Short mmCIF file of C-alpha atoms in Angstrom, two decimals:
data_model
loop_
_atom_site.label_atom_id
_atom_site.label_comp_id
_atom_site.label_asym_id
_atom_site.label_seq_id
_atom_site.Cartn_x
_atom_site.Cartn_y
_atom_site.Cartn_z
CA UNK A 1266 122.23 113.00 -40.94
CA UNK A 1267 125.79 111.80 -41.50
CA UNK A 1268 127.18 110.56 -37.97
CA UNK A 1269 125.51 112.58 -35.20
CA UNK A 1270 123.34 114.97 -30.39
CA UNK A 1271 119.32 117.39 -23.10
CA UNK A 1272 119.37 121.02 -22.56
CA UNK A 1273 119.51 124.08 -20.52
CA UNK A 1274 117.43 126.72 -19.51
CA UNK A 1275 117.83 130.11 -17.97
CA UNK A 1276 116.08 131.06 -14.76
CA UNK A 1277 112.62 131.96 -15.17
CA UNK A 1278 112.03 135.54 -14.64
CA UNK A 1279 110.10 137.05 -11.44
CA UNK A 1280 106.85 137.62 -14.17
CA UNK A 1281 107.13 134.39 -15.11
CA UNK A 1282 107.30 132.89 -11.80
CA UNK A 1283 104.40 135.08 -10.74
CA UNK A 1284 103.03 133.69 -13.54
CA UNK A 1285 102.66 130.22 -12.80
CA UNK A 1286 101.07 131.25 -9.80
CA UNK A 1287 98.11 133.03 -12.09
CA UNK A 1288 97.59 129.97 -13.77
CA UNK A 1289 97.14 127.66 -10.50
CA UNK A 1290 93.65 130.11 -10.10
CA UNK A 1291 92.44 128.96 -13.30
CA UNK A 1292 89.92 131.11 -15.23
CA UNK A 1293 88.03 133.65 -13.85
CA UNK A 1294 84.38 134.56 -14.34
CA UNK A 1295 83.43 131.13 -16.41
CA UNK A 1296 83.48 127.36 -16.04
CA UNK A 1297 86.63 125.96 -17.52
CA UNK A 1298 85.50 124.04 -20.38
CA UNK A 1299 88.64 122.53 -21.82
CA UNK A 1300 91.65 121.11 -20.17
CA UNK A 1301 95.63 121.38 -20.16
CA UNK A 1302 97.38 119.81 -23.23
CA UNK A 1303 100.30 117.14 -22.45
CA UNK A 1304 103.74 118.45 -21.93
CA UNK A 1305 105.33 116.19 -24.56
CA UNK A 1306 104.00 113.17 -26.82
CA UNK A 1307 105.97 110.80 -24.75
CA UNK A 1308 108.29 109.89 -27.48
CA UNK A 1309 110.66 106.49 -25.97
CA UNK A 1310 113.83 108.96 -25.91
CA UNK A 1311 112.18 112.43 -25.95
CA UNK A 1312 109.42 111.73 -23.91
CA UNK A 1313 109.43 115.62 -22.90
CA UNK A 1314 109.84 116.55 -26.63
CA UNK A 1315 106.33 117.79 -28.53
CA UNK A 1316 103.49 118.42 -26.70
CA UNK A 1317 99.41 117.09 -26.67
CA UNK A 1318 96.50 118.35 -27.93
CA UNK A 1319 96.90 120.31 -31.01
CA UNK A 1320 98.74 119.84 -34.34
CA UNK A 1321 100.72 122.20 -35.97
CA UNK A 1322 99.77 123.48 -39.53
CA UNK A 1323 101.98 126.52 -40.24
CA UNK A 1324 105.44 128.57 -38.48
CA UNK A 1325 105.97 131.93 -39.25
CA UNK A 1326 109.22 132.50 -38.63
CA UNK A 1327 110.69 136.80 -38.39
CA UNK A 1328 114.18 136.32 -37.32
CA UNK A 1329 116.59 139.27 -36.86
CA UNK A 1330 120.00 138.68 -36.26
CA UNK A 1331 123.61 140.34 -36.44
CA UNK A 1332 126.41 138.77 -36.44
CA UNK A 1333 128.41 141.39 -34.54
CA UNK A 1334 126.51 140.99 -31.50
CA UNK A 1335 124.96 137.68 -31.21
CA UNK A 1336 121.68 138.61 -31.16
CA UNK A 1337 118.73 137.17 -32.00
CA UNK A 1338 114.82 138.86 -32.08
CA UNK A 1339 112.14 136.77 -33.04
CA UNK A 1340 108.52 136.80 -33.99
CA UNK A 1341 107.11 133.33 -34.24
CA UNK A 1342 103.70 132.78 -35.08
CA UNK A 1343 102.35 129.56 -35.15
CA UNK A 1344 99.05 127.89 -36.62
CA UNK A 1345 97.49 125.22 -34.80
CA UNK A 1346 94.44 123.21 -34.63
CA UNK A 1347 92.88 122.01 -31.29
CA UNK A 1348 92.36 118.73 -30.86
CA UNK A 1349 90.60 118.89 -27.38
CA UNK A 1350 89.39 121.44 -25.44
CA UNK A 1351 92.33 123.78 -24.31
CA UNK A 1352 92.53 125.83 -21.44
CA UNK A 1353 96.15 125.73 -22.21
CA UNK A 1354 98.95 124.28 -24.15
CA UNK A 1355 102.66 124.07 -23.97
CA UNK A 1356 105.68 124.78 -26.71
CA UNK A 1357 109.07 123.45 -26.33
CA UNK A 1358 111.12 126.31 -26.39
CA UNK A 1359 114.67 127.10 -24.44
CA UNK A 1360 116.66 129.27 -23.93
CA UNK A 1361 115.77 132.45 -24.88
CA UNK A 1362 113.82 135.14 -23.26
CA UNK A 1363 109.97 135.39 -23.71
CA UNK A 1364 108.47 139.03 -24.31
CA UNK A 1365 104.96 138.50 -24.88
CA UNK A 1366 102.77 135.97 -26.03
CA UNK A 1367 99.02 136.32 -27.81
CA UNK A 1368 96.33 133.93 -28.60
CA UNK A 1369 94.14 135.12 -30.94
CA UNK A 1370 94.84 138.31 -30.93
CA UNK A 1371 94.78 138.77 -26.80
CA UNK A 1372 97.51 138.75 -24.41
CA UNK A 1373 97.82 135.03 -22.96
CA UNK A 1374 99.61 134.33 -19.57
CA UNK A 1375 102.71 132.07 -19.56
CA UNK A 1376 105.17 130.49 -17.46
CA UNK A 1377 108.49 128.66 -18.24
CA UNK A 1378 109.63 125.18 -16.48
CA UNK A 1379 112.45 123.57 -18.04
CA UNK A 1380 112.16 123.92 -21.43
CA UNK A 1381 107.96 123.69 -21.39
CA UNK A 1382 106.54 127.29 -22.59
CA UNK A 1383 103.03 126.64 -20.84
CA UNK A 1384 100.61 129.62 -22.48
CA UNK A 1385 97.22 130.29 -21.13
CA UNK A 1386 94.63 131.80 -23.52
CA UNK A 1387 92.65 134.57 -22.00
CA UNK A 1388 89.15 132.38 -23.65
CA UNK A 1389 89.10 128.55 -23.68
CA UNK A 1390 89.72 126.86 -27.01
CA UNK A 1391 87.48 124.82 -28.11
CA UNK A 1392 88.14 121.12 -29.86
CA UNK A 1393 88.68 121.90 -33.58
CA UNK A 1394 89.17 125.60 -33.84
CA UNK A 1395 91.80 126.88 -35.42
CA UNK A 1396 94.52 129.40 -33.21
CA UNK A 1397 97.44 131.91 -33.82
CA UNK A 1398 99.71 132.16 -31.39
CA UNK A 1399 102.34 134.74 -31.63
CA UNK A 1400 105.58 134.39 -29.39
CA UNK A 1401 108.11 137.84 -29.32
CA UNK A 1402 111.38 136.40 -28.07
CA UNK A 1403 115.07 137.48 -27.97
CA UNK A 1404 118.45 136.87 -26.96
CA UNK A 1405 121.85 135.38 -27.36
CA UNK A 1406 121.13 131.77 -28.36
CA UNK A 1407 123.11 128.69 -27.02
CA UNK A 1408 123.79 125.82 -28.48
CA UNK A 1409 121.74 122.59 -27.21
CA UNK A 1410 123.41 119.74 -26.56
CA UNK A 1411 122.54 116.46 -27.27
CA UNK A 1412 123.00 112.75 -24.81
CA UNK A 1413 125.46 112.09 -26.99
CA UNK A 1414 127.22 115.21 -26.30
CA UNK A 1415 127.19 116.65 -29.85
CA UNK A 1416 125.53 120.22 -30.15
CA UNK A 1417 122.81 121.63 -32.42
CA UNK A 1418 120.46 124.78 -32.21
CA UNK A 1419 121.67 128.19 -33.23
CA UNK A 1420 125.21 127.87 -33.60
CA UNK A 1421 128.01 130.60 -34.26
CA UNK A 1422 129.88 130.43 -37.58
CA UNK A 1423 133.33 132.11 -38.41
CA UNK A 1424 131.24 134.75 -40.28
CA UNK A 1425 127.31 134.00 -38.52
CA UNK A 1426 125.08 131.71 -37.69
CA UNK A 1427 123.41 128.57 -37.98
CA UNK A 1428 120.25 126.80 -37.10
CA UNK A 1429 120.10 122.95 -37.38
CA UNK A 1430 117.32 120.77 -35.08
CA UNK A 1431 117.76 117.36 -35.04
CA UNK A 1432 117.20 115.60 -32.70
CA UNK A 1433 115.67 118.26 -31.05
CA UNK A 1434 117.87 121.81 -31.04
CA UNK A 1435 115.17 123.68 -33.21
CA UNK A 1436 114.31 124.72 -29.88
CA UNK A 1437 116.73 126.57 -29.23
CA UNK A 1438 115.86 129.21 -32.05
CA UNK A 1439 112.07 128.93 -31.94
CA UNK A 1440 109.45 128.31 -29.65
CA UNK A 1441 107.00 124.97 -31.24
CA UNK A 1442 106.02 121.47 -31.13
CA UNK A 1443 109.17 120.06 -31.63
CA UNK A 1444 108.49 116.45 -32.48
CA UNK A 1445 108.91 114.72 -36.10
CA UNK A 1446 104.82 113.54 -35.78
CA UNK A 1447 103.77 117.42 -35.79
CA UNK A 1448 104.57 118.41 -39.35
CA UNK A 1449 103.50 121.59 -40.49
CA UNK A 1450 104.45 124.36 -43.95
CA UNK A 1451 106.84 127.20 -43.54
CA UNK A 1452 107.62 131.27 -44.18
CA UNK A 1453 110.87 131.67 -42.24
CA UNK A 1454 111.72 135.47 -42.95
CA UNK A 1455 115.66 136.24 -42.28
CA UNK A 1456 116.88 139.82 -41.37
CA UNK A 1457 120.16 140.56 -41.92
CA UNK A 1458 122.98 143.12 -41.65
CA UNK A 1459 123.75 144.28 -45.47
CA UNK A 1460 126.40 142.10 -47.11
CA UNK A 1461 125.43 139.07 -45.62
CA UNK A 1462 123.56 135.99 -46.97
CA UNK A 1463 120.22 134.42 -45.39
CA UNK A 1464 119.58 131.17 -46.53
CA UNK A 1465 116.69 129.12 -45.42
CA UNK A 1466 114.06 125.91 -46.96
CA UNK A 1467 111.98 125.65 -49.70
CA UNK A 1468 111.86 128.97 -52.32
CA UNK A 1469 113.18 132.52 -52.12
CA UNK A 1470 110.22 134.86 -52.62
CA UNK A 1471 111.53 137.75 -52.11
CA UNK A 1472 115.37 139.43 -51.09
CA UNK A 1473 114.72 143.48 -49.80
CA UNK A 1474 116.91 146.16 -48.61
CA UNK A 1475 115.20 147.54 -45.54
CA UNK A 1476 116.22 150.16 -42.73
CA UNK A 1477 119.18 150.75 -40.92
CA UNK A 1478 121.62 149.02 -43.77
CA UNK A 1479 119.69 145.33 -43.32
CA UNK A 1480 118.65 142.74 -46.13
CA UNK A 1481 114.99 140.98 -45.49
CA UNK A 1482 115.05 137.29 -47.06
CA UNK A 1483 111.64 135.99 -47.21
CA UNK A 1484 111.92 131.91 -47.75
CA UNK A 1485 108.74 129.75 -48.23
CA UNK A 1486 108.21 125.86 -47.62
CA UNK A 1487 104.78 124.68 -49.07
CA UNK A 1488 105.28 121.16 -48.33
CA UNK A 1489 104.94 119.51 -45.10
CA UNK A 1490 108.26 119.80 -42.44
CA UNK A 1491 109.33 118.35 -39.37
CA UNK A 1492 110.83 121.08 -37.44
CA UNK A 1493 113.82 119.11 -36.64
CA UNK A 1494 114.62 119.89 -40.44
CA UNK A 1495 114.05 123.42 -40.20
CA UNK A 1496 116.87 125.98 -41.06
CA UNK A 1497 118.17 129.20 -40.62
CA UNK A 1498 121.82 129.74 -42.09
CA UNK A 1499 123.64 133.52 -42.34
CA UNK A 1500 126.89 133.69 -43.61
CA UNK A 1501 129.10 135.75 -46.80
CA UNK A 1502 127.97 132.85 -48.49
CA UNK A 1503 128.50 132.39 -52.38
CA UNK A 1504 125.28 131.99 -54.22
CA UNK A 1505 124.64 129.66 -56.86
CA UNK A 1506 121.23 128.67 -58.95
CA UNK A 1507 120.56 126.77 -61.64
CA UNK A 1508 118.27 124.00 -62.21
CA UNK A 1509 118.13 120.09 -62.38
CA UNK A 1510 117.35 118.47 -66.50
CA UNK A 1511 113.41 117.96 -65.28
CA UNK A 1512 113.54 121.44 -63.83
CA UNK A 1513 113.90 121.49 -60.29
CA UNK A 1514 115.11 124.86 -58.97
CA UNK A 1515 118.82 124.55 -57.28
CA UNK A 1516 120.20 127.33 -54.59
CA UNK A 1517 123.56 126.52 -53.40
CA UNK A 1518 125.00 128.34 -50.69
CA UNK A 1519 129.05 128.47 -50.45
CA UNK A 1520 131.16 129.89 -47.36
CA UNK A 1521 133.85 130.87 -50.25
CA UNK A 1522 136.63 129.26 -48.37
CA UNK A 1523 134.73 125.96 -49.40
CA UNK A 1524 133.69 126.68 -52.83
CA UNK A 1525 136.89 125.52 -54.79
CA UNK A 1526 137.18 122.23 -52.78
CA UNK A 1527 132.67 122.00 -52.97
CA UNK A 1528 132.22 122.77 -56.46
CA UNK A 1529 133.21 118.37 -58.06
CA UNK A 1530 130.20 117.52 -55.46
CA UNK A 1531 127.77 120.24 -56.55
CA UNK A 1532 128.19 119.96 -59.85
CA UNK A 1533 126.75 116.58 -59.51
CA UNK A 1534 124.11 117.22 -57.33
CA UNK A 1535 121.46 118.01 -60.36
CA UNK A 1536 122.34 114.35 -61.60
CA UNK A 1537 121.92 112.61 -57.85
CA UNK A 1538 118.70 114.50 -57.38
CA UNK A 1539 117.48 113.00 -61.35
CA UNK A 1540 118.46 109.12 -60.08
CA UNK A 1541 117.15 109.38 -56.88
CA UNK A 1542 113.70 110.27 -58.93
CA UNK A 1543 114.14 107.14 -60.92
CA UNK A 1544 114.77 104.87 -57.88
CA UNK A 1545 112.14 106.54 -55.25
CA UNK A 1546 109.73 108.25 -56.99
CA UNK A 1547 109.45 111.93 -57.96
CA UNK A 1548 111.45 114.47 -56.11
CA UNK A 1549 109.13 115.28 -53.18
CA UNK A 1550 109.75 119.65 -53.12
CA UNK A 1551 109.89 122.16 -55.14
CA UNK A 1552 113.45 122.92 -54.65
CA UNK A 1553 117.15 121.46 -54.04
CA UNK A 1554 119.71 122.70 -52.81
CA UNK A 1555 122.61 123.19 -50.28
CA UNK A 1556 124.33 125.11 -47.51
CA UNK A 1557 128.41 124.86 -47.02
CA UNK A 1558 129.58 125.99 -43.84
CA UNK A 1559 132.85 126.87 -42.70
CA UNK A 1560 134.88 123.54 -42.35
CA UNK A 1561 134.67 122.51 -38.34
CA UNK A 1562 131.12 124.64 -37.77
CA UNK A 1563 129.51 121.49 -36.79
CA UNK A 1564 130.42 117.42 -36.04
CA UNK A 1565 127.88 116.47 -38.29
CA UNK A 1566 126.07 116.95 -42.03
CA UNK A 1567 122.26 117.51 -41.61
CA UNK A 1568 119.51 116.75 -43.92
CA UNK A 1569 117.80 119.89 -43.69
CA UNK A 1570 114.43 120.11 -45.59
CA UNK A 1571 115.71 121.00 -49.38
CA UNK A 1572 119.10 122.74 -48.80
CA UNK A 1573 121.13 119.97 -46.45
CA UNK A 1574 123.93 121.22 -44.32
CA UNK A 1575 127.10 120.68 -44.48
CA UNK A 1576 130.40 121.12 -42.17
CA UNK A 1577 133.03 121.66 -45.23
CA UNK A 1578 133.35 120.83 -48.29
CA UNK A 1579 130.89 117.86 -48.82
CA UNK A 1580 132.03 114.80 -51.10
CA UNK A 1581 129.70 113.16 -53.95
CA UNK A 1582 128.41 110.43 -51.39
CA UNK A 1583 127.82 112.77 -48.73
CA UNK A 1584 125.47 114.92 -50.71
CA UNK A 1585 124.35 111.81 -52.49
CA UNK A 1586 123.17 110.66 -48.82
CA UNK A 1587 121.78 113.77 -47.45
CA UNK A 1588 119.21 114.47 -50.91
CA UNK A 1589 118.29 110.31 -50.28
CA UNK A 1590 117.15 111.63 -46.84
CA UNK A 1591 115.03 114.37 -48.83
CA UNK A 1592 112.55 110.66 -49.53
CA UNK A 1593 113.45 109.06 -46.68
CA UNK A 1594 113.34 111.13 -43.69
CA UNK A 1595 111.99 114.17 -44.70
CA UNK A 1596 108.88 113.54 -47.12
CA UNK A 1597 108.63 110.16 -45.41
CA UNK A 1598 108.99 111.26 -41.43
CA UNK A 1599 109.97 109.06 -38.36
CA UNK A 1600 106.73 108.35 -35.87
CA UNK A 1601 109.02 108.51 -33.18
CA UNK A 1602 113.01 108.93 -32.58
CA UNK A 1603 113.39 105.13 -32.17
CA UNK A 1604 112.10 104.80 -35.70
CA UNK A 1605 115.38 106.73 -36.91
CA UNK A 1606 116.80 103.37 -39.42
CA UNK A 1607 113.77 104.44 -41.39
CA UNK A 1608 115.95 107.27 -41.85
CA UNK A 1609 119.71 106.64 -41.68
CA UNK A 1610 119.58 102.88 -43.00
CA UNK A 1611 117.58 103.97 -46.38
CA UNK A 1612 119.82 107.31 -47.07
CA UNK A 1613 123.08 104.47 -46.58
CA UNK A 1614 121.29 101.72 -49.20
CA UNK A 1615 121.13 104.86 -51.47
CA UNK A 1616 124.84 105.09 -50.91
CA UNK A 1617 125.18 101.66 -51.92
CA UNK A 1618 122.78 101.85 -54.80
CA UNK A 1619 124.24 104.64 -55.88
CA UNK A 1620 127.73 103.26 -55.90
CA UNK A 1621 126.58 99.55 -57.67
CA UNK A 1622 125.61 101.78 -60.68
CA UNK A 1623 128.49 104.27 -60.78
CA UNK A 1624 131.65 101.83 -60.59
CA UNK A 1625 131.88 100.80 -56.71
CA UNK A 1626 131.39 97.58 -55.46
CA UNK A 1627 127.50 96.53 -55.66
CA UNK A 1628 125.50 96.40 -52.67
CA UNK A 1629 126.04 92.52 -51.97
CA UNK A 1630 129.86 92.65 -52.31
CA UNK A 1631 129.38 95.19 -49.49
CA UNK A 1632 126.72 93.64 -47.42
CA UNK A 1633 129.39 90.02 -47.75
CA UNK A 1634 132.48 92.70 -46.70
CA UNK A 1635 130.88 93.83 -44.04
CA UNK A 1636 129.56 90.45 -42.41
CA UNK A 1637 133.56 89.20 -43.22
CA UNK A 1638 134.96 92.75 -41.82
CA UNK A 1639 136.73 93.60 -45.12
CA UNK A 1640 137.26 97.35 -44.70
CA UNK A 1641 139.17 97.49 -48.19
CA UNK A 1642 135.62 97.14 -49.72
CA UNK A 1643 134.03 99.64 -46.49
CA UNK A 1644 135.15 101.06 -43.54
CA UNK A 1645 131.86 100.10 -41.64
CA UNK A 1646 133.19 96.90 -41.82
CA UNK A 1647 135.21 97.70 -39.09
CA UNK A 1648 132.58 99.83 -36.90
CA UNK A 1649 130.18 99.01 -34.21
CA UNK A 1650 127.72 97.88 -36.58
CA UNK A 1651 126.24 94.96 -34.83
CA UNK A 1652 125.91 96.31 -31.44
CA UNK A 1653 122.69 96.62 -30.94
CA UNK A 1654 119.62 95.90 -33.27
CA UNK A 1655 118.69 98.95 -35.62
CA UNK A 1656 115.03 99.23 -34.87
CA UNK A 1657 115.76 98.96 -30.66
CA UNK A 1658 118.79 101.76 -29.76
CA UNK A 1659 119.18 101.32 -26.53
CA UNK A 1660 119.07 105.12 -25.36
CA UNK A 1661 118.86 108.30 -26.74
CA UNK A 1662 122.50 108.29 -26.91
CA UNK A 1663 122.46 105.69 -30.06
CA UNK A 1664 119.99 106.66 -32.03
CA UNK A 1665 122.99 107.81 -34.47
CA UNK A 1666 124.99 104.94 -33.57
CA UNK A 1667 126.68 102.71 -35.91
CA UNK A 1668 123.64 99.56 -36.34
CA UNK A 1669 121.04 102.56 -37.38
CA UNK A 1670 123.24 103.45 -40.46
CA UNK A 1671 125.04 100.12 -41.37
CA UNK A 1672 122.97 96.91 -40.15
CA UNK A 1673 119.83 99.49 -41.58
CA UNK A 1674 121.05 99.23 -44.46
CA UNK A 1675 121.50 95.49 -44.39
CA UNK A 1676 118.05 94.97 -43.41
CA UNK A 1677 116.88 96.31 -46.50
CA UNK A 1678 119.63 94.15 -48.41
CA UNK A 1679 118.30 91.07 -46.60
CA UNK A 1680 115.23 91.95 -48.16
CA UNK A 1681 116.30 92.51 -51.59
CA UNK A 1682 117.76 89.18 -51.24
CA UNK A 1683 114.33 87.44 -50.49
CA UNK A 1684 112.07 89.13 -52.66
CA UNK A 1685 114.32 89.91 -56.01
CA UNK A 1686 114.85 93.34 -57.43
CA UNK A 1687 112.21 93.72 -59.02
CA UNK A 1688 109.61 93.83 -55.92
CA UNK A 1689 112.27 95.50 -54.17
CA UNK A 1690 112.69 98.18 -55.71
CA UNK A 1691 108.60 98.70 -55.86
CA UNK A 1692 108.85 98.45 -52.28
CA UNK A 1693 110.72 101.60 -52.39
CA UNK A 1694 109.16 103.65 -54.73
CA UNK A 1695 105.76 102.54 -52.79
CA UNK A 1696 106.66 103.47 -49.84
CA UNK A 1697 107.78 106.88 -50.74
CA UNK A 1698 104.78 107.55 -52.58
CA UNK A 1699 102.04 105.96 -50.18
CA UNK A 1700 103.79 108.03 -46.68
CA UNK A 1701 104.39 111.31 -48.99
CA UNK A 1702 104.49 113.93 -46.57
CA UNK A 1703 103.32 111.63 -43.46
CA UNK A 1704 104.83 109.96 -40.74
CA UNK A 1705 105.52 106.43 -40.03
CA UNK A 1706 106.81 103.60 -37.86
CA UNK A 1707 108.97 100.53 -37.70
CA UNK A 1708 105.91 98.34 -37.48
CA UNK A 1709 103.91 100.39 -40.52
CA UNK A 1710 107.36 99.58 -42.71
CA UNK A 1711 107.26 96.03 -42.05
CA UNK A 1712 103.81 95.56 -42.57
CA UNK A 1713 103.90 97.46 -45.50
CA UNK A 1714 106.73 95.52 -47.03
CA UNK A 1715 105.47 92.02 -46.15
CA UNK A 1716 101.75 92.93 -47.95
CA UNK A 1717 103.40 94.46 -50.96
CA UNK A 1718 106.18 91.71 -51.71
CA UNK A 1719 103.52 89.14 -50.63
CA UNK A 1720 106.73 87.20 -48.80
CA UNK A 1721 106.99 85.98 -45.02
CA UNK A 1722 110.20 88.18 -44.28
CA UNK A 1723 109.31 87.90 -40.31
CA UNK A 1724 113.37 85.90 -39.87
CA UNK A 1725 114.04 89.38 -41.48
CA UNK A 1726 112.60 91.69 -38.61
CA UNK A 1727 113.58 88.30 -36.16
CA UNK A 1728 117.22 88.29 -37.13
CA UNK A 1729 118.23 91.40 -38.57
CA UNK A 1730 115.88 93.92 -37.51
CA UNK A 1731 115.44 93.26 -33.98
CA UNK A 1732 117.96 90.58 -33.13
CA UNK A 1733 120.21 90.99 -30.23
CA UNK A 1734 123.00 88.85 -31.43
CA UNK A 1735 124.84 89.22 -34.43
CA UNK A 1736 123.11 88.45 -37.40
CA UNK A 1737 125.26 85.58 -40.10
CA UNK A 1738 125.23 85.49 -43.47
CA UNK A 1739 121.93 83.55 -44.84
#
């Protein structure tokens, strides 16, 4: 994400009030054999966010919407697999009204509280089996808006719509287990008025003219996704494909307003994606790409799983930061939301990397202007970048503040410093490849780097890393 976002909920209905009474009787006619999953995963800043005792392993997304109107229908179905007994489970889900929910194939009970969807399963499920779930839902979404007051969800455009999730707005457009740890694959199907554009991750499969003057776009994601970096985007966009030199497919997406003032960026995007495979490893999807939005749509670019999103006409260092996130971030996934340098620090070294090789100042003239607050060498010289440590925000509200981007980045300068380039930059490329698809945590990173440098860097993590005070030059 480039620089930044606890949520509302409308009243439950009478069913669903009734509802919650049903499920205080428990289940009829048999002993209860499993118990109620946790309502969230107790994340340090989401602790409500995600939810216990299953995992995720596929979303199948049907989303109609029109423009005109506002109005969204969805289908989600969702593939889990139990990881205790459940006599039920909950889904984070707000906003929008529920119409019916099955497991397995049988109506399941439900009740809403906050933004917990708590489903009851007419049968028990039993540790290790594998459920469908399917959740009808629609209504005019609402943006959800984040501690640090920015907004995310499904969001209006000047010609449609928008979703974007992070930290954690995907729940405003579909029902789930919205934490990074619960990764799962995609098929996000788009229904659209005639005319219009529905872009979403991974590959098109297939583009249809259905009834009543609509367009179905069927879009797949084989690899592993955190929902937070799920997408829905509808717009008149301009459509571009190609392919990078080792032949990854590219689909750019254009609001046309944008294109003139997008297309220096783009055109360099095939390149960016081809270094970043050199630095970090091979490109972890099958597919690049990117969305342009109306200038102003959002307060924030998002590093959306293969097609990042973008407020405006993106710049080369934006885009070059938001594909770094495609390794870091989005192959490689935060354990928690306090583990967010593991995103934002890496994708800003790329920018620095990226900038040593291709005439800008190299990543220790930086690192220097920023401990001397040079801003003629960059600007984040002059930010709040020593605030707080990057690996200890201290609320919800700064996990996209200033240290997680900036003094991230200088933690993994300080450890280029120690351990020379050349185990450095296997750091990187190892820890891309070793966490491909996975999720992982401050304390795996630094254990990982200290065994595979073989150096001490603890007055790394002591100073740097989790250091109150402001860190000098060594």
């Amino acid at each position: 994400m480039e620089h930044p976002r606890l949520t509302r909920l409308a009243a439950p209905t009478v069913a669903a009030v009734l509802s919650v009474a049903v499920l205080a009787t428990g289940c009829t006619g048999s002993t209860v054999q499993g118990r109620p999953g946790a309502s969230g995963v107790r994340d340090p800043y989401f602790p409500r966010a995600g939810n216990g005792g299953y995992q995720v392993e596929h979303y199948d997304l049907d989303l109609a919407y029109d423009p005109a109107d506002g109005h969204l229908h969805g289908t989600a179905v969702i593939t889990a697999r139990a990881e205790q007994g459940l006599s039920s489970f909950n889904l984070d889900f707000s906003g929008l009204k529920v119409e019916g929910v099955d497991v397995q194939g049988t109506g399941a009970r439900y009740n809403r509280t906050g933004t917990e969807l708590t489903v009851r399963p007419a049968k028990d499920l039993k540790k290790g089996e594998v459920f469908r779930t399917e959740i009808d839902y629609s209504g005019r979404p609402k943006p959800v808006v984040d501690p640090d007051g920015s907004e995310e969800g499904w969001i209006a455009t000047a010609d449609g719509a928008v979703g974007v999730g992070e930290p954690i707005g995907s729940m405003g457009w579909f029902p789930g287990n919205h934490h990074p740890g619960d990764k799962a694959t995609y098929d996000i199907t788009l229904t659209v008025p005639k005319g219009y554009e529905a872009v979403s991750n991974g590959a098109l499969r297939s583009r249809t003219d259905v009834a009543g003057g609509r367009t179905e776009f069927a879009w797949h994601s084989a690899e592993p996704m955190a929902s937070y970096l799920a997408t829905a985007a509808i717009g008149k966009f301009d459509v571009t494909t190609g392919r990078t030199p080792s032949g990854i497919p590219v689909y750019n997406a254009v609001t046309p307003e944008e294109a003139q003032k997008s297309a220096p960026a783009l055109a360099r995007l095939p390149e960016i994606v081809e270094w970043g495979s050199a630095k970090f490893g091979p490109y972890p999807f099958a597919t690049v790409g990117t969305i342009v939005l109306p200038g102003g749509t959002l307060g924030y670019a998002l590093e959306t799983q293969t097609k990042p999103v973008y407020p405006g006409a993106p710049d080369e260092n934006l885009i070059l930061h938001e594909v770094a996130h495609q390794w870091f971030g989005n192959s490689v996934s935060p354990k928690s939301w306090k583990d967010m340098w593991l995103n934002e620090g890496f994708a800003t070294y790329a920018e620095w990397l990226w900038a040593e090789e291709h005439g800008g100042p190299t990543a220790q003239r930086r690192f220097e202007a920023i401990l001397d607050g040079d801003t003629s060498v960059d600007g984040a010289a002059d930010s709040e970048w020593d605030s707080f440590p990057p690996a200890a925000p201290p609320g919800p509200e700064h996990i996209s503040g200033d240290p997680v981007y900036v003094r991230g980045a200088m933690v993994l300068h300080r450890i280029r410093q120690e351990v020379g380039d050349e185990k450095f930059f296997a750091l990187l490329r190892g820890w891309a490849a070793d966490h491909r698809y996975g999720n992982a945590s401050t304390a795996d990173f630094t254990a990982y780097a200290q065994r595979s440098t073989g150096h001490d860097l603890k007055k790394v993590w002591d100073v740097w890393l989790y250091g109150e005070d402001r860190p000098e030059a060594p």
